[in-house]
Coordinates of C-alpha atoms in Angstrom, one line a residue:
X1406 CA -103.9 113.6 -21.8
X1407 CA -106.8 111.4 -21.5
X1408 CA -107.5 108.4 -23.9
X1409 CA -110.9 108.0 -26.3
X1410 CA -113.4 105.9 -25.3
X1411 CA -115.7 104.3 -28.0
X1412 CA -119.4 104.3 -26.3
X1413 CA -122.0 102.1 -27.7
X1414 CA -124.0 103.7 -30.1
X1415 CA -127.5 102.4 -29.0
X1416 CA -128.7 105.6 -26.4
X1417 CA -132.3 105.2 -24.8
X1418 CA -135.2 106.7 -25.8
X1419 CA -136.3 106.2 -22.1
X1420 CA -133.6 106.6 -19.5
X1421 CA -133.5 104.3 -16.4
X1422 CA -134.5 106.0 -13.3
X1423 CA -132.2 105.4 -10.5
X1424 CA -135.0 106.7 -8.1
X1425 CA -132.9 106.8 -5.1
X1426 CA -131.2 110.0 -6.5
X1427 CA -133.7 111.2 -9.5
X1428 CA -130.6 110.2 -11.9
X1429 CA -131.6 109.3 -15.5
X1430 CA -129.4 106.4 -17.3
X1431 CA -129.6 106.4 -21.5
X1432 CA -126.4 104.6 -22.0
X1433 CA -124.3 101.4 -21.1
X1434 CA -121.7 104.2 -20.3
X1435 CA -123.5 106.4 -17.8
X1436 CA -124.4 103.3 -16.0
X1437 CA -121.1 102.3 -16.0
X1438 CA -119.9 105.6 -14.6
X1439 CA -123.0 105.8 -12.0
X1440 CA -121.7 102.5 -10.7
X1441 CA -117.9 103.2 -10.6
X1442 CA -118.5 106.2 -8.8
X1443 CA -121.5 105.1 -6.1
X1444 CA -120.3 101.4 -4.9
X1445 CA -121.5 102.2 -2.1
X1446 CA -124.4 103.0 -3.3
X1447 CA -125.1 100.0 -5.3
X1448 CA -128.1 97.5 -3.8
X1449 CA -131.3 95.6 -4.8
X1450 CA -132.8 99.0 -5.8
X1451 CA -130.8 99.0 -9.2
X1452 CA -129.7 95.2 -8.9
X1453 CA -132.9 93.7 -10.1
X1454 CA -134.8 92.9 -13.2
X1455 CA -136.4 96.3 -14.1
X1456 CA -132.2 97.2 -15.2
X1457 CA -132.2 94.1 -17.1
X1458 CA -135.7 94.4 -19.1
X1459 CA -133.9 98.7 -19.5
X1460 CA -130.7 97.0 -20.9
X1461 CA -132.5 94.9 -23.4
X1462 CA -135.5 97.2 -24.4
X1463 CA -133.9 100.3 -24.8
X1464 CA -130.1 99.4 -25.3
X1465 CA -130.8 96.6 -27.3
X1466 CA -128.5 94.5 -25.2
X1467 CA -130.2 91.1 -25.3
X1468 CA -127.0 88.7 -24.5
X1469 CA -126.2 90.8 -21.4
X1470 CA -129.8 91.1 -19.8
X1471 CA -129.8 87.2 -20.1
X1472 CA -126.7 87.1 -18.4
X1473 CA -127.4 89.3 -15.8
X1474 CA -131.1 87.8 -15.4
X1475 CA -129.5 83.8 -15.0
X1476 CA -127.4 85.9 -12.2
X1477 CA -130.3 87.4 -10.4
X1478 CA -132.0 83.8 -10.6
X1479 CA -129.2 81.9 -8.9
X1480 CA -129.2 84.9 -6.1
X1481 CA -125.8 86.7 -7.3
X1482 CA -123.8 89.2 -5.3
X1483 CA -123.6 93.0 -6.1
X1484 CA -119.9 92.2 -7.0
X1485 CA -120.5 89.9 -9.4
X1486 CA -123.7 92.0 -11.3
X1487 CA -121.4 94.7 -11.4
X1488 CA -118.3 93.2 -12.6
X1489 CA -120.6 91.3 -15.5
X1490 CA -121.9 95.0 -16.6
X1491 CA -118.4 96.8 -16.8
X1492 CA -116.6 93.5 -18.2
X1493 CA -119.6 93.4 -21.4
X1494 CA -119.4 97.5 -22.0
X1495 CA -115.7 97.1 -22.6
X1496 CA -115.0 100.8 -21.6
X1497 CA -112.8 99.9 -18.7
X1498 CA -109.1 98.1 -18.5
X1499 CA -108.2 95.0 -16.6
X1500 CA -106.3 96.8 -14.0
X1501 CA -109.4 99.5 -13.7
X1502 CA -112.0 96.1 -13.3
X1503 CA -110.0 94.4 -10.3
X1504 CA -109.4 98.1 -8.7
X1505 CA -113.6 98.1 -8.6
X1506 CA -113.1 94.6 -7.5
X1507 CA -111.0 95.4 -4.8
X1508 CA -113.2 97.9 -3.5
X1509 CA -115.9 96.2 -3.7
X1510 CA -114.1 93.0 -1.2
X1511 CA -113.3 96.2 0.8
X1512 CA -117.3 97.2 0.8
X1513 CA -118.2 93.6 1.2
X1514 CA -116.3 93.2 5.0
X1515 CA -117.9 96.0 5.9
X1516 CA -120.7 97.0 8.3
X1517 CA -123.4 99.3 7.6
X1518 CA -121.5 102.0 9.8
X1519 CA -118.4 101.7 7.9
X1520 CA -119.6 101.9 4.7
X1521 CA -121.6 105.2 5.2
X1522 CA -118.2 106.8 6.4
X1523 CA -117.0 105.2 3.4
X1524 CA -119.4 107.0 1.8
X1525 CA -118.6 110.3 3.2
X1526 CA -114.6 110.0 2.5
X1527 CA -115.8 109.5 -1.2
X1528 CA -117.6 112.4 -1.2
X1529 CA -114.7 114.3 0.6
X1530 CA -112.6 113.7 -2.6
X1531 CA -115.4 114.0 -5.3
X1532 CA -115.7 117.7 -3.9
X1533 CA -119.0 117.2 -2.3
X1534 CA -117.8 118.5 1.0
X1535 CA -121.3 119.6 2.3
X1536 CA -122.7 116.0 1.7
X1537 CA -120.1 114.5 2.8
X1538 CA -120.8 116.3 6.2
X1539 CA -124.8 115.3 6.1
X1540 CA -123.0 111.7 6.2
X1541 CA -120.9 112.0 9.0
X1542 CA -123.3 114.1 10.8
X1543 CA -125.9 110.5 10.8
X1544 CA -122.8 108.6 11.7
X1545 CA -122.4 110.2 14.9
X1546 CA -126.7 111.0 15.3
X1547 CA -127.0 107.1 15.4
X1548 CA -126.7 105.1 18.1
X1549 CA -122.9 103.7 18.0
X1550 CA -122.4 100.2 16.9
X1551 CA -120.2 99.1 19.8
X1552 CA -118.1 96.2 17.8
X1553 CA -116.5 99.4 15.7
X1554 CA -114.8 100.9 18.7
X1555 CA -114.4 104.3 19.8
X1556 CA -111.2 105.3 17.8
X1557 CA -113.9 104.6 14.7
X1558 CA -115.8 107.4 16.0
X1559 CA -113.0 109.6 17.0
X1560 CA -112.3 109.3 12.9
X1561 CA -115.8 110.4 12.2
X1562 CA -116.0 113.1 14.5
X1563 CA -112.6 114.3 13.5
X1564 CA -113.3 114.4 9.9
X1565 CA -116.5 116.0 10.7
X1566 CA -115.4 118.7 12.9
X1567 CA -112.4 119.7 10.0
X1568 CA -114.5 120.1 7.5
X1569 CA -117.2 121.9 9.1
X1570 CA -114.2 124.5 10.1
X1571 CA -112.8 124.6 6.5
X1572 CA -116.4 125.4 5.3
X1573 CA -116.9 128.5 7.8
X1574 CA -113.7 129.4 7.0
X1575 CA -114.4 129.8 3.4
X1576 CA -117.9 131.1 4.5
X1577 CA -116.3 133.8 6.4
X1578 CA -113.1 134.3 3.5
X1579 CA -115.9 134.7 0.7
X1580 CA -118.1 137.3 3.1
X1581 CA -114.2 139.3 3.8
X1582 CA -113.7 139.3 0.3
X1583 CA -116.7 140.9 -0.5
X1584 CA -116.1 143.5 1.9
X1585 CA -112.6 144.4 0.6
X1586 CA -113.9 144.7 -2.9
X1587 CA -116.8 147.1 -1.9

């Protein structure tokens, strides 16, 4: 059974944009949520003071836009932004806030590279096998980063390869079924 969570009650009239996906934001939750699930995501095109001026317009959430502007002036990391926006919604536990911690250390130590595939292992168990596969596919397009190592590589193209397989094969299941039930 899942638990209740009490949302804020202020919801925007206009939704922050994240542009890079055409996602639309109305409450302290959704954000919430949009950063939990997109760490990897997360940079200075949502980190920046267009969120904060959203948060206190439209939310009505003066004391944390100040917070989260003093951050932005003294040149914060995407850790600690994030960590100050799910600590003030209150929607999340202690354990759940230093799991999102810990991934985000993870995120932090590593290179561009590593965090796409990162990116497309996330995807893998969020069900979004064909984008996952768009990832991993510009993994192994790029030129290699020769610090990772070739057993990096190996990973990608192995994950690549086994889920390109498990889609034709569900391709080709789906166009067998159709022909049995004809």
């Amino acid at each position: 059974m899942g638990s209740l969570i009490l949302c804020h009650r202020k919801k925007a009239k206009h939704p922050y944009e994240i542009t890079r996906i055409h996602m639309h934001i109305y409450t302290i939750e959704e954000l919430c949520y949009y950063f939990c699930n997109n760490l990897y995501l997360i940079d200075y095109t949502i980190i920046n003071k267009k969120l904060c001026d959203w948060l206190e317009e439209e939310l009505e959430l003066d004391d944390l836009a100040a917070e989260l502007r003093v951050l932005l002036d003294q040149n914060c990391t995407t850790e600690q932004f994030l960590l100050t926006v799910l600590s003030h919604a209150a929607i999340y536990s202690a354990a759940e806030i230093t799991k999102i911690h810990n991934v985000l250390e993870h995120l932090k130590n590593q290179n561009e590279v590593e965090r796409e595939k990162y990116k497309a292992d996330n995807l893998l168990n969020s069900g979004e096998t064909a984008s996952a596969i768009l990832v991993y596919q510009s993994i192994v397009n790029k030129d290699w980063d020769e610090s990772i190592g070739k057993e990096f590589y190996s990973k990608v193209y192995s994950c690549l390869v086994r889920h390109m397989a498990r889609c034709f094969c569900m391709k080709k299941r789906h166009i067998c079924m159709r022909e049995l039930m004809r």
